Amino acid sequence: MSREVIYEQTGVAMTCRAFSEYKEMFMLDDVLLRKGPVLDVASGASSFTAELMHRGYDGQAVDPLYKLSFEEMSKHGDKELKLAAQKIRKNAHLFTWDTYETLEKHEEIREQSLCQFLASYKENRQLYKEAKLPSLPFNDYTFSLVLCNHFLFLYQDQFDYDFHLQAIEELVRVTKKGGVIRIYPLVGFKNELYPQMDELIETLRDKGFTAGLEKTNFRFMPDAAHYLNIIK
C-alpha cells in the first residue's frame, strides 16, 4: 500500500536539533555520555555538540556543511529553518506532537538550536570537521558513542543498501571496542520503515556486532518509535 509523503524533500536537508531532542531520541544518560568522546555525524546546525561541551562532556561533530564560513552558515541556516517550518506547517496534521506539543514550540527549539550552534561554530571551529559518509577523518577506535540523526534511513530513496552498509561500517570503524552507535529515525519521508532493516541487522550480527532496534521516547514522525542500536 502506498503512503503519503509527510515531508517534501529534494536533496539532503540541514539537520538542526537541540541537546534535549538528542537525549530523548537516543535515550542518552550521563553514564553513556561520560564514557568517552562522542561523535555526532551529519550533524548540520544542531547544537548538540555545543551543549555537550558546555556540560563538560567531550564531543565532536562532522558534516559536509562545515566547509561553509560562519556568514554562509548563518544565511543557510536561516533559509533552511524557514523552509522547514513552511513544510511542517503544511502537513502538521500528519505528525505526532507528543514531544513538541505545538508548532510554535517546535519552531522555538529550532531557532534556539541554530543560535547556539552558530555561536559555537564561530568560536570553536575545531569541534566541527568537514566530511561526509561513508568516509570520516578519524582514526579507528576513537569514539565511545557515535550518533547519527535524520540522515541514514530517512533518505532511503536517495541512498541504496550498499551506501547504508558502508556508512554504518564506517561508523563502527571509528567506534571503540565496546562502544555504541545509535541511528534515528528508521523511517523515510513516507513514514515507512527502511525495507532492508532485517537484512542490515543480520549482516551486522554476522560481522560480530550486537545490533537491534530499541524503543525511543521521542515522537514526531508517527512510526519513528525506535532507533538502531549497535554495540561494537
CSV table of C-alpha atoms in Angstrom, one decimal:
chain,number,residue,atom,x,y,z
A,1,MET,CA,0.0,0.0,0.0
A,2,SER,CA,1.4,3.4,-1.0
A,3,ARG,CA,1.9,6.0,1.7
A,4,GLU,CA,1.5,9.8,1.6
A,5,VAL,CA,4.7,11.8,1.7
A,6,ILE,CA,4.6,13.7,5.0
A,7,TYR,CA,7.6,15.9,4.3
A,8,GLU,CA,8.6,17.0,0.9
A,9,GLN,CA,12.4,17.0,0.4
A,10,THR,CA,14.8,17.2,-2.5
A,11,GLY,CA,18.4,16.6,-1.7
A,12,VAL,CA,19.7,16.4,1.9
A,13,ALA,CA,18.4,19.0,4.3
A,14,MET,CA,20.3,20.7,7.1
A,15,THR,CA,19.8,19.0,10.4
A,16,CYS,CA,19.1,21.4,13.3
A,17,ARG,CA,18.3,19.8,16.6
A,18,ALA,CA,18.9,20.5,20.3
A,19,PHE,CA,20.6,18.6,23.1
A,20,SER,CA,17.2,17.8,24.6
A,21,GLU,CA,16.0,16.2,21.4
A,22,TYR,CA,19.1,14.1,21.1
A,23,LYS,CA,18.7,13.0,24.7
A,24,GLU,CA,15.2,11.8,24.1
A,25,MET,CA,15.8,10.4,20.6
A,26,PHE,CA,18.7,8.3,21.6
A,27,MET,CA,17.8,7.7,25.3
A,28,LEU,CA,21.0,9.2,26.4
A,29,ASP,CA,22.1,9.4,30.1
A,30,ASP,CA,25.1,10.7,32.0
A,31,VAL,CA,26.8,7.3,32.3
A,32,LEU,CA,26.8,6.8,28.5
A,33,LEU,CA,27.9,10.4,27.7
A,34,ARG,CA,30.8,10.3,30.2
A,35,LYS,CA,32.4,7.1,28.8
A,36,GLY,CA,34.5,9.0,26.3
A,37,PRO,CA,34.4,11.1,23.2
A,38,VAL,CA,31.0,11.4,21.4
A,39,LEU,CA,30.8,11.9,17.7
A,40,ASP,CA,27.7,13.5,16.0
A,41,VAL,CA,27.6,12.5,12.4
A,42,ALA,CA,25.7,14.5,9.7
A,43,SER,CA,25.1,17.0,12.5
A,44,GLY,CA,24.4,20.1,10.4
A,45,ALA,CA,23.4,23.1,12.5
A,46,SER,CA,22.4,21.0,15.6
A,47,SER,CA,23.5,22.5,18.9
A,48,PHE,CA,24.1,19.0,20.5
A,49,THR,CA,27.9,19.2,20.4
A,50,ALA,CA,27.9,22.8,21.7
A,51,GLU,CA,25.8,21.9,24.6
A,52,LEU,CA,27.7,18.7,25.2
A,53,MET,CA,30.9,20.6,25.6
A,54,HIS,CA,29.1,23.2,27.8
A,55,ARG,CA,28.0,20.4,30.1
A,56,GLY,CA,31.6,19.1,30.5
A,57,TYR,CA,31.4,16.2,28.1
A,58,ASP,CA,33.8,15.6,25.2
A,59,GLY,CA,32.3,15.9,21.7
A,60,GLN,CA,33.0,16.3,18.0
A,61,ALA,CA,30.7,17.0,15.1
A,62,VAL,CA,31.1,16.1,11.4
A,63,ASP,CA,29.1,17.3,8.3
A,64,PRO,CA,29.8,18.4,4.7
A,65,LEU,CA,28.3,21.7,5.5
A,66,TYR,CA,31.3,22.6,7.7
A,67,LYS,CA,33.1,23.9,4.6
A,68,LEU,CA,30.9,27.0,4.9
A,69,SER,CA,32.1,30.2,6.6
A,70,PHE,CA,30.3,31.5,9.6
A,71,GLU,CA,28.5,34.0,7.5
A,72,GLU,CA,27.5,31.5,4.9
A,73,MET,CA,26.3,29.0,7.5
A,74,SER,CA,24.2,31.8,9.2
A,75,LYS,CA,22.4,32.6,5.9
A,76,HIS,CA,22.0,28.9,5.0
A,77,GLY,CA,20.7,28.0,8.5
A,78,ASP,CA,18.1,30.9,8.5
A,79,LYS,CA,16.9,29.8,5.0
A,80,GLU,CA,16.6,26.2,5.9
A,81,LEU,CA,14.7,26.8,9.1
A,82,LYS,CA,12.1,29.0,7.3
A,83,LEU,CA,11.7,26.4,4.6
A,84,ALA,CA,11.4,23.5,7.1
A,85,ALA,CA,8.8,25.5,9.1
A,86,GLN,CA,6.7,26.0,5.9
A,87,LYS,CA,6.8,22.3,5.0
A,88,ILE,CA,5.8,21.2,8.5
A,89,ARG,CA,3.0,23.7,8.9
A,90,LYS,CA,1.6,22.4,5.6
A,91,ASN,CA,1.4,18.8,6.8
A,92,ALA,CA,1.2,19.4,10.6
A,93,HIS,CA,-1.8,17.0,10.8
A,94,LEU,CA,0.4,14.1,9.7
A,95,PHE,CA,2.9,14.4,12.5
A,96,THR,CA,2.7,13.2,16.1
A,97,TRP,CA,3.0,16.1,18.6
A,98,ASP,CA,3.8,14.2,21.8
A,99,THR,CA,7.3,15.6,22.1
A,100,TYR,CA,6.8,19.2,20.8
A,101,GLU,CA,3.2,19.7,21.8
A,102,THR,CA,2.8,22.7,19.4
A,103,LEU,CA,4.1,24.0,16.1
A,104,GLU,CA,5.3,27.1,18.0
A,105,LYS,CA,7.4,25.1,20.5
A,106,HIS,CA,8.9,23.1,17.6
A,107,GLU,CA,10.0,26.3,15.8
A,108,GLU,CA,11.3,27.9,19.0
A,109,ILE,CA,13.5,24.9,19.7
A,110,ARG,CA,14.8,25.1,16.1
A,111,GLU,CA,15.6,28.8,16.4
A,112,GLN,CA,17.4,28.4,19.8
A,113,SER,CA,19.4,25.4,18.5
A,114,LEU,CA,20.6,27.3,15.4
A,115,CYS,CA,21.6,30.3,17.6
A,116,GLN,CA,23.6,28.1,20.0
A,117,PHE,CA,25.2,26.2,17.1
A,118,LEU,CA,26.3,29.4,15.3
A,119,ALA,CA,27.9,30.8,18.4
A,120,SER,CA,29.9,27.6,18.9
A,121,TYR,CA,30.7,27.4,15.2
A,122,LYS,CA,32.1,30.9,15.3
A,123,GLU,CA,34.2,30.4,18.5
A,124,ASN,CA,35.1,26.7,18.5
A,125,ARG,CA,35.5,25.8,14.8
A,126,GLN,CA,37.8,22.9,15.8
A,127,LEU,CA,34.8,21.0,17.0
A,128,TYR,CA,33.3,20.9,13.5
A,129,LYS,CA,35.0,18.7,10.9
A,130,GLU,CA,34.0,18.8,7.2
A,131,ALA,CA,33.4,15.3,5.9
A,132,LYS,CA,30.6,13.0,4.8
A,133,LEU,CA,29.7,9.4,4.9
A,134,PRO,CA,31.0,6.8,4.1
A,135,SER,CA,34.4,8.4,4.8
A,136,LEU,CA,35.2,10.0,8.1
A,137,PRO,CA,38.5,11.8,9.0
A,138,PHE,CA,39.1,9.9,12.3
A,139,ASN,CA,41.3,7.1,13.4
A,140,ASP,CA,39.9,3.6,14.3
A,141,TYR,CA,38.6,3.1,17.8
A,142,THR,CA,38.3,6.9,18.6
A,143,PHE,CA,34.8,7.4,20.0
A,144,SER,CA,32.8,5.7,22.7
A,145,LEU,CA,29.5,6.9,21.4
A,146,VAL,CA,28.6,7.7,17.8
A,147,LEU,CA,25.2,9.3,16.9
A,148,CYS,CA,23.5,9.9,13.5
A,149,ASN,CA,20.1,11.5,13.3
A,150,HIS,CA,17.9,12.3,10.4
A,151,PHE,CA,20.2,11.2,7.6
A,152,LEU,CA,20.7,7.4,7.3
A,153,PHE,CA,17.4,5.6,6.6
A,154,LEU,CA,15.5,8.9,6.2
A,155,TYR,CA,16.9,9.3,2.7
A,156,GLN,CA,16.3,5.7,1.7
A,157,ASP,CA,15.1,6.8,-1.8
A,158,GLN,CA,18.3,8.6,-2.5
A,159,PHE,CA,20.9,6.2,-1.0
A,160,ASP,CA,20.9,2.4,-1.7
A,161,TYR,CA,21.6,-0.5,0.6
A,162,ASP,CA,25.3,-0.6,-0.2
A,163,PHE,CA,25.7,3.0,0.8
A,164,HIS,CA,23.9,2.4,4.1
A,165,LEU,CA,26.0,-0.6,4.9
A,166,GLN,CA,29.3,1.2,4.0
A,167,ALA,CA,28.2,4.2,6.1
A,168,ILE,CA,27.4,2.1,9.1
A,169,GLU,CA,30.7,0.1,8.8
A,170,GLU,CA,32.5,3.5,8.8
A,171,LEU,CA,30.6,4.5,12.0
A,172,VAL,CA,31.7,1.2,13.5
A,173,ARG,CA,35.3,1.7,12.4
A,174,VAL,CA,35.7,4.9,14.4
A,175,THR,CA,34.0,3.5,17.5
A,176,LYS,CA,35.9,2.0,20.4
A,177,LYS,CA,35.6,-1.7,21.2
A,178,GLY,CA,32.5,-2.0,23.4
A,179,GLY,CA,31.4,1.4,22.1
A,180,VAL,CA,27.8,2.3,20.9
A,181,ILE,CA,26.4,3.5,17.7
A,182,ARG,CA,22.8,4.8,17.6
A,183,ILE,CA,20.9,5.9,14.5
A,184,TYR,CA,17.4,7.6,14.3
A,185,PRO,CA,14.9,7.6,12.6
A,186,LEU,CA,14.5,4.3,10.8
A,187,VAL,CA,11.7,5.6,8.5
A,188,GLY,CA,11.7,7.6,5.3
A,189,PHE,CA,9.7,10.6,4.3
A,190,LYS,CA,6.6,8.5,3.7
A,191,ASN,CA,6.9,7.3,7.4
A,192,GLU,CA,7.9,3.8,6.2
A,193,LEU,CA,10.4,1.6,7.9
A,194,TYR,CA,13.6,1.1,6.0
A,195,PRO,CA,12.7,-2.0,3.9
A,196,GLN,CA,16.1,-3.8,4.3
A,197,MET,CA,16.5,-3.3,8.0
A,198,ASP,CA,16.3,-7.0,8.8
A,199,GLU,CA,19.0,-7.8,6.2
A,200,LEU,CA,21.2,-5.0,7.5
A,201,ILE,CA,20.9,-6.1,11.1
A,202,GLU,CA,21.7,-9.7,10.2
A,203,THR,CA,24.7,-8.6,8.3
A,204,LEU,CA,26.0,-6.6,11.2
A,205,ARG,CA,25.5,-9.5,13.6
A,206,ASP,CA,27.3,-11.8,11.1
A,207,LYS,CA,30.3,-9.4,11.4
A,208,GLY,CA,30.3,-9.9,15.2
A,209,PHE,CA,28.4,-6.8,16.4
A,210,THR,CA,25.4,-6.6,18.6
A,211,ALA,CA,22.6,-4.9,16.6
A,212,GLY,CA,18.9,-4.4,17.1
A,213,LEU,CA,16.0,-1.9,17.4
A,214,GLU,CA,15.4,-0.1,20.7
A,215,LYS,CA,12.4,2.0,21.7
A,216,THR,CA,12.7,5.8,22.0
A,217,ASN,CA,10.6,8.2,23.9
A,218,PHE,CA,10.9,10.8,21.0
A,219,ARG,CA,7.8,11.0,18.8
A,220,PHE,CA,7.3,13.2,15.7
A,221,MET,CA,7.1,11.1,12.6
A,222,PRO,CA,4.3,8.7,13.6
A,223,ASP,CA,6.1,5.4,13.0
A,224,ALA,CA,9.5,6.5,14.1
A,225,ALA,CA,9.4,4.8,17.5
A,226,HIS,CA,12.7,3.1,17.5
A,227,TYR,CA,16.4,3.7,16.9
A,228,LEU,CA,19.0,1.3,15.7
A,229,ASN,CA,21.5,0.3,18.5
A,230,ILE,CA,24.8,-1.2,17.6
A,231,ILE,CA,27.5,-2.3,20.1
A,232,LYS,CA,31.0,-2.9,18.7
